[in-house]
mmCIF file of C-alpha atoms and ligand atoms in Angstrom:
data_model
loop_
_atom_site.group_PDB
_atom_site.id
_atom_site.type_symbol
_atom_site.label_atom_id
_atom_site.label_comp_id
_atom_site.label_asym_id
_atom_site.label_seq_id
_atom_site.Cartn_x
_atom_site.Cartn_y
_atom_site.Cartn_z
ATOM 1 C CA MET A 1 15.336 14.443 5.711
ATOM 2 C CA GLN A 2 16.396 10.892 6.500
ATOM 3 C CA THR A 3 18.379 9.010 3.867
ATOM 4 C CA HIS A 4 16.984 5.869 2.304
ATOM 5 C CA LYS A 5 19.578 3.930 4.304
ATOM 6 C CA GLN A 6 18.352 5.453 7.587
ATOM 7 C CA LEU A 7 14.731 4.649 6.707
ATOM 8 C CA THR A 8 15.681 1.093 5.727
ATOM 9 C CA GLU A 9 17.369 0.593 9.097
ATOM 10 C CA LEU A 10 14.050 1.362 10.800
ATOM 11 C CA ILE A 11 12.388 -1.660 9.184
ATOM 12 C CA ARG A 12 13.183 -4.749 11.238
ATOM 13 C CA ASP A 13 13.286 -8.328 10.045
ATOM 14 C CA VAL A 14 11.216 -10.705 12.156
ATOM 15 C CA PRO A 15 12.091 -14.296 11.200
ATOM 16 C CA ASP A 16 9.402 -16.967 11.016
ATOM 17 C CA TYR A 17 6.494 -14.545 11.476
ATOM 18 C CA PRO A 18 3.567 -15.023 11.038
ATOM 19 C CA THR A 19 4.521 -18.524 9.858
ATOM 20 C CA LYS A 20 7.765 -20.480 9.574
ATOM 21 C CA GLY A 21 9.916 -19.455 6.622
ATOM 22 C CA ILE A 22 8.471 -15.932 6.284
ATOM 23 C CA THR A 23 10.704 -12.967 7.089
ATOM 24 C CA PHE A 24 8.278 -10.288 8.222
ATOM 25 C CA LYS A 25 9.240 -6.655 7.637
ATOM 26 C CA ASP A 26 8.175 -4.850 10.798
ATOM 27 C CA ILE A 27 7.564 -1.164 10.023
ATOM 28 C CA THR A 28 6.564 -0.154 13.556
ATOM 29 C CA PRO A 29 10.054 1.189 14.459
ATOM 30 C CA LEU A 30 9.743 3.578 11.507
ATOM 31 C CA LEU A 31 6.197 4.597 12.484
ATOM 32 C CA SER A 32 7.275 5.322 16.046
ATOM 33 C CA ASP A 33 10.108 7.595 14.881
ATOM 34 C CA GLY A 34 8.337 10.902 14.264
ATOM 35 C CA GLU A 35 11.037 12.380 12.011
ATOM 36 C CA ALA A 36 11.289 9.260 9.886
ATOM 37 C CA TYR A 37 7.513 8.834 9.557
ATOM 38 C CA ALA A 38 7.105 12.477 8.549
ATOM 39 C CA CYS A 39 9.968 12.096 6.080
ATOM 40 C CA VAL A 40 8.262 9.171 4.329
ATOM 41 C CA ILE A 41 4.997 11.101 3.997
ATOM 42 C CA ALA A 42 6.827 14.224 2.782
ATOM 43 C CA ARG A 43 8.707 12.246 0.138
ATOM 44 C CA LEU A 44 5.477 10.665 -1.092
ATOM 45 C CA ALA A 45 3.731 14.048 -1.135
ATOM 46 C CA ASP A 46 6.614 15.545 -3.141
ATOM 47 C CA ARG A 47 6.367 12.745 -5.664
ATOM 48 C CA TYR A 48 2.604 12.861 -6.161
ATOM 49 C CA ARG A 49 1.866 16.591 -5.844
ATOM 50 C CA ASP A 50 1.679 17.035 -9.631
ATOM 51 C CA TYR A 51 0.141 13.668 -10.542
ATOM 52 C CA ASP A 52 -3.410 15.015 -10.553
ATOM 53 C CA VAL A 53 -4.607 12.279 -8.173
ATOM 54 C CA ASP A 54 -8.326 12.345 -7.261
ATOM 55 C CA CYS A 55 -8.172 9.885 -4.404
ATOM 56 C CA ILE A 56 -5.819 7.598 -2.542
ATOM 57 C CA LEU A 57 -6.814 4.042 -1.801
ATOM 58 C CA GLY A 58 -5.062 2.330 1.121
ATOM 59 C CA MET A 59 -5.170 -1.292 2.200
ATOM 60 C CA GLU A 60 -6.164 -2.324 5.744
ATOM 61 C CA ALA A 61 -4.357 -2.004 7.976
ATOM 62 C CA ARG A 62 -0.742 -0.931 7.520
ATOM 63 C CA GLY A 63 -1.503 0.714 4.181
ATOM 64 C CA PHE A 64 -3.707 3.188 6.077
ATOM 65 C CA CYS A 65 -0.627 4.462 7.935
ATOM 66 C CA PHE A 66 0.717 5.914 4.685
ATOM 67 C CA ALA A 67 -2.372 6.405 2.518
ATOM 68 C CA ALA A 68 -4.369 8.549 4.963
ATOM 69 C CA PRO A 69 -1.629 11.076 5.892
ATOM 70 C CA LEU A 70 -0.691 11.345 2.229
ATOM 71 C CA ALA A 71 -4.323 12.054 1.312
ATOM 72 C CA VAL A 72 -4.356 14.848 3.907
ATOM 73 C CA GLN A 73 -1.131 16.310 2.502
ATOM 74 C CA LEU A 74 -2.421 16.224 -1.066
ATOM 75 C CA LYS A 75 -5.998 17.159 -0.110
ATOM 76 C CA THR A 76 -7.374 14.175 -2.051
ATOM 77 C CA GLY A 77 -10.018 11.765 -0.831
ATOM 78 C CA PHE A 78 -9.011 8.641 1.092
ATOM 79 C CA ILE A 79 -10.690 5.322 0.249
ATOM 80 C CA PRO A 80 -10.130 2.448 2.701
ATOM 81 C CA ALA A 81 -9.959 -1.076 1.255
ATOM 82 C CA ARG A 82 -11.126 -3.145 4.204
ATOM 83 C CA LYS A 83 -11.341 -6.738 5.336
ATOM 84 C CA PRO A 84 -14.762 -8.395 4.877
ATOM 85 C CA GLY A 85 -17.650 -7.257 7.050
ATOM 86 C CA LYS A 86 -16.141 -3.920 8.108
ATOM 87 C CA LEU A 87 -17.809 -1.552 5.645
ATOM 88 C CA PRO A 88 -21.473 -0.813 6.373
ATOM 89 C CA ARG A 89 -22.840 -0.132 2.884
ATOM 90 C CA GLU A 90 -22.932 -2.190 -0.317
ATOM 91 C CA VAL A 91 -19.441 -3.379 -1.254
ATOM 92 C CA ILE A 92 -17.504 -4.991 -4.059
ATOM 93 C CA SER A 93 -15.021 -7.673 -2.987
ATOM 94 C CA GLU A 94 -11.900 -9.312 -4.312
ATOM 95 C CA HIS A 95 -10.337 -12.489 -2.917
ATOM 96 C CA TYR A 96 -6.586 -13.003 -3.277
ATOM 97 C CA THR A 97 -3.502 -14.827 -2.098
ATOM 98 C CA LEU A 98 -0.700 -12.983 -0.313
ATOM 99 C CA GLU A 99 2.737 -14.119 0.803
ATOM 100 C CA TYR A 100 1.578 -16.035 3.875
ATOM 101 C CA ASP A 101 -2.224 -16.259 3.655
ATOM 102 C CA THR A 102 -5.374 -15.837 1.620
ATOM 103 C CA SER A 103 -7.648 -12.894 2.203
ATOM 104 C CA CYS A 104 -10.266 -10.570 0.788
ATOM 105 C CA LEU A 105 -10.559 -6.801 0.499
ATOM 106 C CA GLU A 106 -13.658 -4.703 -0.065
ATOM 107 C CA ILE A 107 -14.514 -1.135 -0.971
ATOM 108 C CA HIS A 108 -17.854 0.601 -0.890
ATOM 109 C CA LYS A 109 -19.583 0.335 -4.220
ATOM 110 C CA HIS A 110 -19.801 3.732 -5.947
ATOM 111 C CA ASP A 111 -17.151 5.400 -3.744
ATOM 112 C CA LEU A 112 -14.810 5.722 -6.723
ATOM 113 C CA PRO A 113 -16.431 7.730 -9.513
ATOM 114 C CA ALA A 114 -15.821 6.266 -12.990
ATOM 115 C CA GLY A 115 -12.822 7.927 -14.587
ATOM 116 C CA SER A 116 -11.318 9.082 -11.279
ATOM 117 C CA ARG A 117 -7.537 8.899 -10.942
ATOM 118 C CA VAL A 118 -6.606 6.628 -8.067
ATOM 119 C CA LEU A 119 -3.266 6.194 -6.316
ATOM 120 C CA ILE A 120 -2.981 2.847 -4.475
ATOM 121 C CA VAL A 121 -0.777 2.895 -1.359
ATOM 122 C CA ASP A 122 0.426 0.036 0.860
ATOM 123 C CA ASP A 123 3.340 -0.605 3.200
ATOM 124 C CA VAL A 124 4.962 -3.652 1.575
ATOM 125 C CA LEU A 125 4.865 -5.176 -1.918
ATOM 126 C CA ALA A 126 5.578 -8.886 -1.448
ATOM 127 C CA THR A 127 4.095 -11.365 -3.979
ATOM 128 C CA GLY A 128 1.768 -8.703 -5.396
ATOM 129 C CA GLY A 129 -1.500 -10.561 -4.742
ATOM 130 C CA THR A 130 -2.920 -7.884 -2.458
ATOM 131 C CA ALA A 131 -2.045 -5.056 -4.806
ATOM 132 C CA ARG A 132 -3.431 -6.838 -7.841
ATOM 133 C CA ALA A 133 -6.722 -7.467 -6.037
ATOM 134 C CA VAL A 134 -7.042 -3.768 -5.322
ATOM 135 C CA THR A 135 -6.352 -2.853 -8.941
ATOM 136 C CA GLN A 136 -9.296 -5.126 -9.845
ATOM 137 C CA LEU A 137 -11.549 -3.253 -7.419
ATOM 138 C CA VAL A 138 -10.528 0.062 -8.963
ATOM 139 C CA LYS A 139 -11.047 -1.223 -12.494
ATOM 140 C CA ALA A 140 -14.455 -2.677 -11.564
ATOM 141 C CA GLN A 141 -15.568 0.848 -10.693
ATOM 142 C CA GLY A 142 -14.387 2.219 -14.030
ATOM 143 C CA ALA A 143 -11.677 4.253 -12.298
ATOM 144 C CA ASP A 144 -8.007 4.478 -13.351
ATOM 145 C CA VAL A 145 -4.918 3.445 -11.396
ATOM 146 C CA VAL A 146 -2.385 6.287 -11.652
ATOM 147 C CA GLU A 147 0.324 4.321 -9.829
ATOM 148 C CA LEU A 148 0.873 1.891 -6.951
ATOM 149 C CA ALA A 149 3.153 3.205 -4.203
ATOM 150 C CA PHE A 150 4.849 1.154 -1.489
ATOM 151 C CA LEU A 151 7.105 2.027 1.377
ATOM 152 C CA ALA A 152 9.119 -1.100 0.634
ATOM 153 C CA GLU A 153 9.300 -3.810 -1.981
ATOM 154 C CA LEU A 154 10.561 -7.338 -1.385
ATOM 155 C CA SER A 155 12.191 -7.607 -4.819
ATOM 156 C CA TYR A 156 13.053 -11.291 -4.382
ATOM 157 C CA LEU A 157 9.312 -12.158 -4.390
ATOM 158 C CA LYS A 158 8.839 -10.561 -7.815
ATOM 159 C CA GLY A 159 5.512 -8.920 -6.975
ATOM 160 C CA LYS A 160 5.911 -6.621 -9.975
ATOM 161 C CA ASP A 161 5.341 -9.607 -12.264
ATOM 162 C CA LEU A 162 1.722 -9.802 -11.081
ATOM 163 C CA LEU A 163 1.274 -6.094 -11.718
ATOM 164 C CA ASP A 164 2.319 -6.040 -15.327
ATOM 165 C CA GLY A 165 1.089 -2.918 -17.100
ATOM 166 C CA PHE A 166 0.833 -0.814 -13.926
ATOM 167 C CA SER A 167 3.229 1.893 -12.882
ATOM 168 C CA ILE A 168 4.885 1.015 -9.543
ATOM 169 C CA TYR A 169 6.932 3.099 -7.108
ATOM 170 C CA SER A 170 8.749 1.584 -4.142
ATOM 171 C CA MET A 171 10.596 3.987 -1.872
ATOM 172 C CA LEU A 172 12.817 1.256 -0.412
ATOM 173 C CA ALA A 173 13.820 -2.170 -1.725
ATOM 174 C CA PHE A 174 15.027 -5.375 -0.092
HETATM 175 P P1 LIG B 201 1.487 -9.654 -1.079
HETATM 176 O O1 LIG B 201 0.052 -9.712 -1.450
HETATM 177 O O2 LIG B 201 2.147 -10.984 -1.003
HETATM 178 O O3 LIG B 201 2.242 -8.673 -1.949
HETATM 179 O O4 LIG B 201 1.538 -9.102 0.402
HETATM 180 C C1 LIG B 201 1.434 -7.729 0.665
HETATM 181 C C2 LIG B 201 0.576 -7.443 1.859
HETATM 182 O O5 LIG B 201 0.833 -8.360 2.911
HETATM 183 C C3 LIG B 201 0.894 -6.079 2.411
HETATM 184 O O6 LIG B 201 -0.332 -5.497 2.814
HETATM 185 C C4 LIG B 201 1.818 -6.325 3.576
HETATM 186 O O7 LIG B 201 1.419 -5.571 4.700
HETATM 187 C C5 LIG B 201 1.688 -7.805 3.889
HETATM 188 N N1 LIG B 201 2.945 -8.571 3.792
HETATM 189 C C6 LIG B 201 3.181 -9.617 2.986
HETATM 190 N N2 LIG B 201 4.399 -10.132 3.193
HETATM 191 C C7 LIG B 201 4.960 -9.354 4.148
HETATM 192 C C8 LIG B 201 6.238 -9.357 4.797
HETATM 193 N N3 LIG B 201 7.175 -10.259 4.501
HETATM 194 N N4 LIG B 201 6.473 -8.410 5.716
HETATM 195 C C9 LIG B 201 5.538 -7.480 6.020
HETATM 196 N N5 LIG B 201 4.333 -7.427 5.447
HETATM 197 C C10 LIG B 201 4.034 -8.352 4.517
#
């Protein structure tokens, strides 16, 4: 098992990407290190094994890298929250602002049964706009957010403030 420090060292700062003034946290060195990637998924699986999660919702695209393998480990369903126009059936949508852009995420209508227990998973919690949008999608379906899990949180952006009332887990913090 890698230590938190070793995992943190595999996330690289990219200054002024995608726009000037943003320090982008590049997780691809961690993803390309098989031991480290497996360690992250194993830690998440250990945490959520007894949470009675029905399905895991991951955000396109980097959230999929953690949400889908975790869903396989826990044998839950995986629900992709996708950018507009990617899902073929009827969708519900939520527009939002993130650290360096505005965007929109969609899920298939009726994919989350009312009352189901949903774990939301993404790579980075920055300002919290993306995560909050996804909580709205879950709520709109009458489902419950068990927790939001992130590989890393950018604490200085105070994303948790937008997610008041939700339980949040960040494996690593900057
Ligand atoms: P936010 O909505 O501001 O919390 O932004 C979170 C989403 O945008 C996540 O899906 C991240 O992949 C991405 N993101 C935002 N800021 C960064 C950053 N500084 N480094 C890497 N990813 C980021």
